[in-house]
Structures are given as C-alpha cells and as structure tokens.
JSON list of C-alpha atoms in Angstrom, two decimals:
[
{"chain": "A", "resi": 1056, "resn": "UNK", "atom": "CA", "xyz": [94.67, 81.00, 45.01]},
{"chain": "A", "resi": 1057, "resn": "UNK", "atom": "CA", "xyz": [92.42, 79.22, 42.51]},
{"chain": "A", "resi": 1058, "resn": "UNK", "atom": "CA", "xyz": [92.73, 76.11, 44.96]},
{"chain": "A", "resi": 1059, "resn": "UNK", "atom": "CA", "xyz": [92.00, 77.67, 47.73]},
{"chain": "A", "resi": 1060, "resn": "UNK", "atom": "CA", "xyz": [88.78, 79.09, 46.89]},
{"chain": "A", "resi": 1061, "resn": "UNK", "atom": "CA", "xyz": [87.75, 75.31, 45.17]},
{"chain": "A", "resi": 1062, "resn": "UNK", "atom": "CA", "xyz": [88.86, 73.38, 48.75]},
{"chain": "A", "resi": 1063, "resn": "UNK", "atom": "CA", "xyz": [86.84, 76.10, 50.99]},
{"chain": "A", "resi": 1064, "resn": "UNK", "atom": "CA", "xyz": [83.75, 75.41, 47.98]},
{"chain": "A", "resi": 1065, "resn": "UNK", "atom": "CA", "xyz": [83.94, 71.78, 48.31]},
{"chain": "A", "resi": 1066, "resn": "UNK", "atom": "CA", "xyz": [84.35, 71.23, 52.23]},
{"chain": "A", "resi": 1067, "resn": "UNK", "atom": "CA", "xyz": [81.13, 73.82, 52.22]},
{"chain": "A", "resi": 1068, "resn": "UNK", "atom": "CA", "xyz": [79.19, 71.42, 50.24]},
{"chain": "A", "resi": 1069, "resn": "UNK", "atom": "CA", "xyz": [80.16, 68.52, 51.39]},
{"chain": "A", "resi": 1070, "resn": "UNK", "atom": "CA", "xyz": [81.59, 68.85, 55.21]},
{"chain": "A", "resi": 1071, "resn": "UNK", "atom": "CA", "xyz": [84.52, 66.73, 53.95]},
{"chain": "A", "resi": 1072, "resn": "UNK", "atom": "CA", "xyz": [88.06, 67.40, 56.08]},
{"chain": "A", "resi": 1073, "resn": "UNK", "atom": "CA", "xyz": [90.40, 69.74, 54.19]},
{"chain": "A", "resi": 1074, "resn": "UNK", "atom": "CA", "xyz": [92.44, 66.64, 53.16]},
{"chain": "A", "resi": 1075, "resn": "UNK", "atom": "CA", "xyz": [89.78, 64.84, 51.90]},
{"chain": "A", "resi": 1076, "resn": "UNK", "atom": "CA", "xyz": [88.68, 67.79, 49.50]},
{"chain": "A", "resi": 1077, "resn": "UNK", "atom": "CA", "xyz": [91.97, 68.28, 48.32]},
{"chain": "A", "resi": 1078, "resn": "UNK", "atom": "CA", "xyz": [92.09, 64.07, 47.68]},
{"chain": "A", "resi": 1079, "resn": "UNK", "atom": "CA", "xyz": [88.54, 64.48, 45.90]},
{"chain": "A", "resi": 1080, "resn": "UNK", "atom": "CA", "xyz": [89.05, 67.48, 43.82]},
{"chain": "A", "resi": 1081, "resn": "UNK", "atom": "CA", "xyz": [92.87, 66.33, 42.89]},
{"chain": "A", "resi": 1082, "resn": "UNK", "atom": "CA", "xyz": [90.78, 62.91, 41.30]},
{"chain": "A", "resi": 1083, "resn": "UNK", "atom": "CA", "xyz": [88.77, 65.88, 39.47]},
{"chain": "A", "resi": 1084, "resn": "UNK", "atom": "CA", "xyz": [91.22, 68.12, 38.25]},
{"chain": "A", "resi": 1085, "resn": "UNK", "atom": "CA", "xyz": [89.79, 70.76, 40.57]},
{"chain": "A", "resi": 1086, "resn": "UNK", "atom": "CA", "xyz": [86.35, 70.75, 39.03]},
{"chain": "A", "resi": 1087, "resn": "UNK", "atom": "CA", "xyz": [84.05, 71.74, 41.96]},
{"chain": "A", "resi": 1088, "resn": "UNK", "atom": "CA", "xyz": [80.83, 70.56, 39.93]},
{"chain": "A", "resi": 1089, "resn": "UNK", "atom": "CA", "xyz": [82.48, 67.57, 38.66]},
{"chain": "A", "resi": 1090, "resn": "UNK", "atom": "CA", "xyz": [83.55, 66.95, 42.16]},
{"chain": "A", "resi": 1091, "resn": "UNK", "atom": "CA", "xyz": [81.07, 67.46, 44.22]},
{"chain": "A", "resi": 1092, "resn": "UNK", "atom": "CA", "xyz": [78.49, 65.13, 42.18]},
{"chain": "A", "resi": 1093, "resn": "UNK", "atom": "CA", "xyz": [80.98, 62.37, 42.54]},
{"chain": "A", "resi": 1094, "resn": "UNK", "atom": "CA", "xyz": [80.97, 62.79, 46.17]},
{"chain": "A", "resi": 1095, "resn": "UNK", "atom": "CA", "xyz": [77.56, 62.50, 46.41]},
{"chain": "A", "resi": 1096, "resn": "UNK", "atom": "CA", "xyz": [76.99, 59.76, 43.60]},
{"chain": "A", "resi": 1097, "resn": "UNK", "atom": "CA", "xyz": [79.09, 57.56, 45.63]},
{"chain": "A", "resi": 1098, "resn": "UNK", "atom": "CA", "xyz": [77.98, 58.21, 49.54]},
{"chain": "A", "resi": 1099, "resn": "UNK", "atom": "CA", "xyz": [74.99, 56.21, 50.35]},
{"chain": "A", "resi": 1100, "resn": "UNK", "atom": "CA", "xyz": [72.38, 58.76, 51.59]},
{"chain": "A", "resi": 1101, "resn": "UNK", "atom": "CA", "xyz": [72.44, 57.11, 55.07]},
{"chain": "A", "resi": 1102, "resn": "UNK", "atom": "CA", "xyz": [76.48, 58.04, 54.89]},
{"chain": "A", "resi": 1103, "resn": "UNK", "atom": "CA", "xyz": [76.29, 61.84, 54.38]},
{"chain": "A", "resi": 1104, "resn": "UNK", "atom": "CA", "xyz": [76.06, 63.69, 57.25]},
{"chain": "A", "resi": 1105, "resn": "UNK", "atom": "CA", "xyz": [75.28, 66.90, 58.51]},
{"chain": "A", "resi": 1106, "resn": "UNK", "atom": "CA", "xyz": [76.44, 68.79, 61.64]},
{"chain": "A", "resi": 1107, "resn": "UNK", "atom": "CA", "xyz": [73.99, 71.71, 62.29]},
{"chain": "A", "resi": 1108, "resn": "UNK", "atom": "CA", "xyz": [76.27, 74.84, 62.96]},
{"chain": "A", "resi": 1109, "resn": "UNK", "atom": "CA", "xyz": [74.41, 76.04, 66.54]},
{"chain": "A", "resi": 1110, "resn": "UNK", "atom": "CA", "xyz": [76.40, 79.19, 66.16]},
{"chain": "A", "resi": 1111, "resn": "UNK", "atom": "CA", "xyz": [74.83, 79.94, 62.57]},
{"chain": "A", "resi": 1112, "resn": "UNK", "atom": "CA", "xyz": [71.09, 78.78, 64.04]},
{"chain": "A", "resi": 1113, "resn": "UNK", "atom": "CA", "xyz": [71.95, 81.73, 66.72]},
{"chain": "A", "resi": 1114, "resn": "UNK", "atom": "CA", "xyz": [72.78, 84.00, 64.80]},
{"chain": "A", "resi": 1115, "resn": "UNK", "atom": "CA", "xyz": [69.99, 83.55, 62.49]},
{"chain": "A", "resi": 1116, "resn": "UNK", "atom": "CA", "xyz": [67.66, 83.43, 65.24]},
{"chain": "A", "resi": 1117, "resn": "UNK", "atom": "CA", "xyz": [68.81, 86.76, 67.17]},
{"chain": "A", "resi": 1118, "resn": "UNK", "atom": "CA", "xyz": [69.01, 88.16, 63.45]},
{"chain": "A", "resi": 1119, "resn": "UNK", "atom": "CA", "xyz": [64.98, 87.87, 63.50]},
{"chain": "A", "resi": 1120, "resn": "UNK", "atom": "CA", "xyz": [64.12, 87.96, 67.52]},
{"chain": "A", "resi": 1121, "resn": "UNK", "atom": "CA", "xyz": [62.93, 90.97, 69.06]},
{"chain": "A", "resi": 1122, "resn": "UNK", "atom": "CA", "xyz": [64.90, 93.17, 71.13]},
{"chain": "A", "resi": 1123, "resn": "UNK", "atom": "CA", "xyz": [62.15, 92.20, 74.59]},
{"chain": "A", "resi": 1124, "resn": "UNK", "atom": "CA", "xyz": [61.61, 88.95, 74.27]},
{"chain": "A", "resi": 1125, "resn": "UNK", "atom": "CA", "xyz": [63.58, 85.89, 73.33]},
{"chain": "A", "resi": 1126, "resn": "UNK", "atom": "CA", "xyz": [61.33, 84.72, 71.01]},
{"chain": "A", "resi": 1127, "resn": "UNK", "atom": "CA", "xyz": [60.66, 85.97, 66.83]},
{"chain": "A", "resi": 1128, "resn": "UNK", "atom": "CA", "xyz": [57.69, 87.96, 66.84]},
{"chain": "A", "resi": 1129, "resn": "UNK", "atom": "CA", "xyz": [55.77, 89.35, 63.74]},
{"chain": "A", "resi": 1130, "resn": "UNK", "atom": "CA", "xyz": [57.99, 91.83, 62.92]},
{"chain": "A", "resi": 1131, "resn": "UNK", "atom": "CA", "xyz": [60.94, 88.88, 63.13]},
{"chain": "A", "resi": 1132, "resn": "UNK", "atom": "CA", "xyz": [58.64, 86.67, 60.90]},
{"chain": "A", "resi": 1133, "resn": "UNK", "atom": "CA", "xyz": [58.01, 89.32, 58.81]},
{"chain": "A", "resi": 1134, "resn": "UNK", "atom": "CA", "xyz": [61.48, 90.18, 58.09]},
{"chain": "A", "resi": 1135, "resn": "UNK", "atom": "CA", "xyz": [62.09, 86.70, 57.66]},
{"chain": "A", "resi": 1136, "resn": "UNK", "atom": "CA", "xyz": [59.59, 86.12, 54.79]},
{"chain": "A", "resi": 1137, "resn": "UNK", "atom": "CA", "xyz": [60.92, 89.08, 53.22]},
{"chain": "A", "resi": 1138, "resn": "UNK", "atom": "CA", "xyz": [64.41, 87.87, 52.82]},
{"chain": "A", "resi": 1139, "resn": "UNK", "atom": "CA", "xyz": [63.33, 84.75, 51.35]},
{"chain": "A", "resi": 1140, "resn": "UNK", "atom": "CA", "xyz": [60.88, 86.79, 49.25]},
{"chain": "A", "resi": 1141, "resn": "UNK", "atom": "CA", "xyz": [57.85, 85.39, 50.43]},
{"chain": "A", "resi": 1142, "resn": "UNK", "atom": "CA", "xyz": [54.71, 87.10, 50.55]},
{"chain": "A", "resi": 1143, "resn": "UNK", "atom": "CA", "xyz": [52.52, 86.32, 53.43]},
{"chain": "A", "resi": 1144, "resn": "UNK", "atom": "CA", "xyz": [49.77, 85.06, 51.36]},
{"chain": "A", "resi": 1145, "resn": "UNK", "atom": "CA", "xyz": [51.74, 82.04, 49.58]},
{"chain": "A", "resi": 1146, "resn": "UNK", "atom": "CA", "xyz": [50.43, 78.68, 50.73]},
{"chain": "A", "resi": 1147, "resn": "UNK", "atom": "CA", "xyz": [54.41, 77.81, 51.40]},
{"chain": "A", "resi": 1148, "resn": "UNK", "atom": "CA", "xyz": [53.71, 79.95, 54.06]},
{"chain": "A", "resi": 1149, "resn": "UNK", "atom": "CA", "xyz": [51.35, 78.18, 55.91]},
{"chain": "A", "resi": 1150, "resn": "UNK", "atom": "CA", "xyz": [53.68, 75.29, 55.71]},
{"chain": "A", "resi": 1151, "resn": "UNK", "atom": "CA", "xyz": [56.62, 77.00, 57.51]},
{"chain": "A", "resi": 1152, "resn": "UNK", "atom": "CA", "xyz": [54.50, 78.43, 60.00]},
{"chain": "A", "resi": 1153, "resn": "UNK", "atom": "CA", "xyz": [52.99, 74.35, 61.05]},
{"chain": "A", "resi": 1154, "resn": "UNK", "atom": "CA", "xyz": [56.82, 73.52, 60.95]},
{"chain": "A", "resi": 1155, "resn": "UNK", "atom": "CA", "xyz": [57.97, 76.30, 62.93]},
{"chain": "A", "resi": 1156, "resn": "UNK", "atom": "CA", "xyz": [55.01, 75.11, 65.38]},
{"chain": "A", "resi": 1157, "resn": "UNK", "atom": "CA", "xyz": [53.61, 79.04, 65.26]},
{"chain": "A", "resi": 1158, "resn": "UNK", "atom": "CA", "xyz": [50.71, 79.82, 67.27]},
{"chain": "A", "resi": 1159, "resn": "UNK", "atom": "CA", "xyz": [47.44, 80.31, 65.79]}
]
C-alpha cells in the first residue's frame, strides 16, 4: 500500500515508532516531505536522536575488510572510495582518512 511505503519512509528518516509516523503523517495528509520537515522544524536539535545500527556498521565494515585480517586494508579503502566515487587524490580524502585515524 501507498501507506505503507510512506510509514516505512518516515520512521527511516526520522526513527519515530510506527505509531508516531502514522500520527505525524495523518497531520500531513501522508506527505512524506511535508512531514518529515515538520518533524524536524519542531524537535529541538538536542531532542533528535540517533541509534547507530551496530549490525549495519558490521556489515559495512566486513563489506570492505580483508579476508586475513580484521582490519580494511587498501584494497577495502579502495573499494570504499570507489563506491562513494571518490578519487584518491580529492582533498575530502585526506579528511576521511584523519577521521578514520589511518596510518600514515
């Protein structure tokens, strides 16, 4: 259903409950935009809240590890740039690398 697909859209933007997102989009006629900037219009930014998923970080972190060690090597960081079509000369670069604390 329509609804279906607008509730699973707005509890993946905003982590609300499944009631809650039926509540919210019900005030909105079902308008996921419309909806979802009212949400965040009216949290406080202190009040929004985000649970990491630990079993996406896995998964995104075997997704790029090598097969020997338990770690992402350059072939792992390589493949990783590549997805987010990055070239390994973009300064952006440099900045994930100092926030993924990479060695030198």
């Amino acid at each position: 259903m329509k609804n279906d697909a607008a509730i699973a859209q707005i509890r993946s933007l905003t982590g609300v409950s499944q009631l809650d997102a039926i509540k919210l989009l019900e005030r909105y006629n079902y308008r996921v935009d419309v909806a979802a900037d009212a949400f965040f219009d009216e949290q406080p930014v202190s009040e929004v809240c985000y649970t990491p998923s630990t079993e996406k970080i896995g998964a995104l972190f075997e997704k790029y590890t090598d097969d020997e060690q338990d770690e992402i090597g350059v072939d792992g960081t390589i493949n990783f740039l590549n997805d987010l079509k990055l070239e390994l000369e973009e300064p952006v670069v440099l900045a994930l690398a100092y926030e993924f604390r990479s060695p030198a």
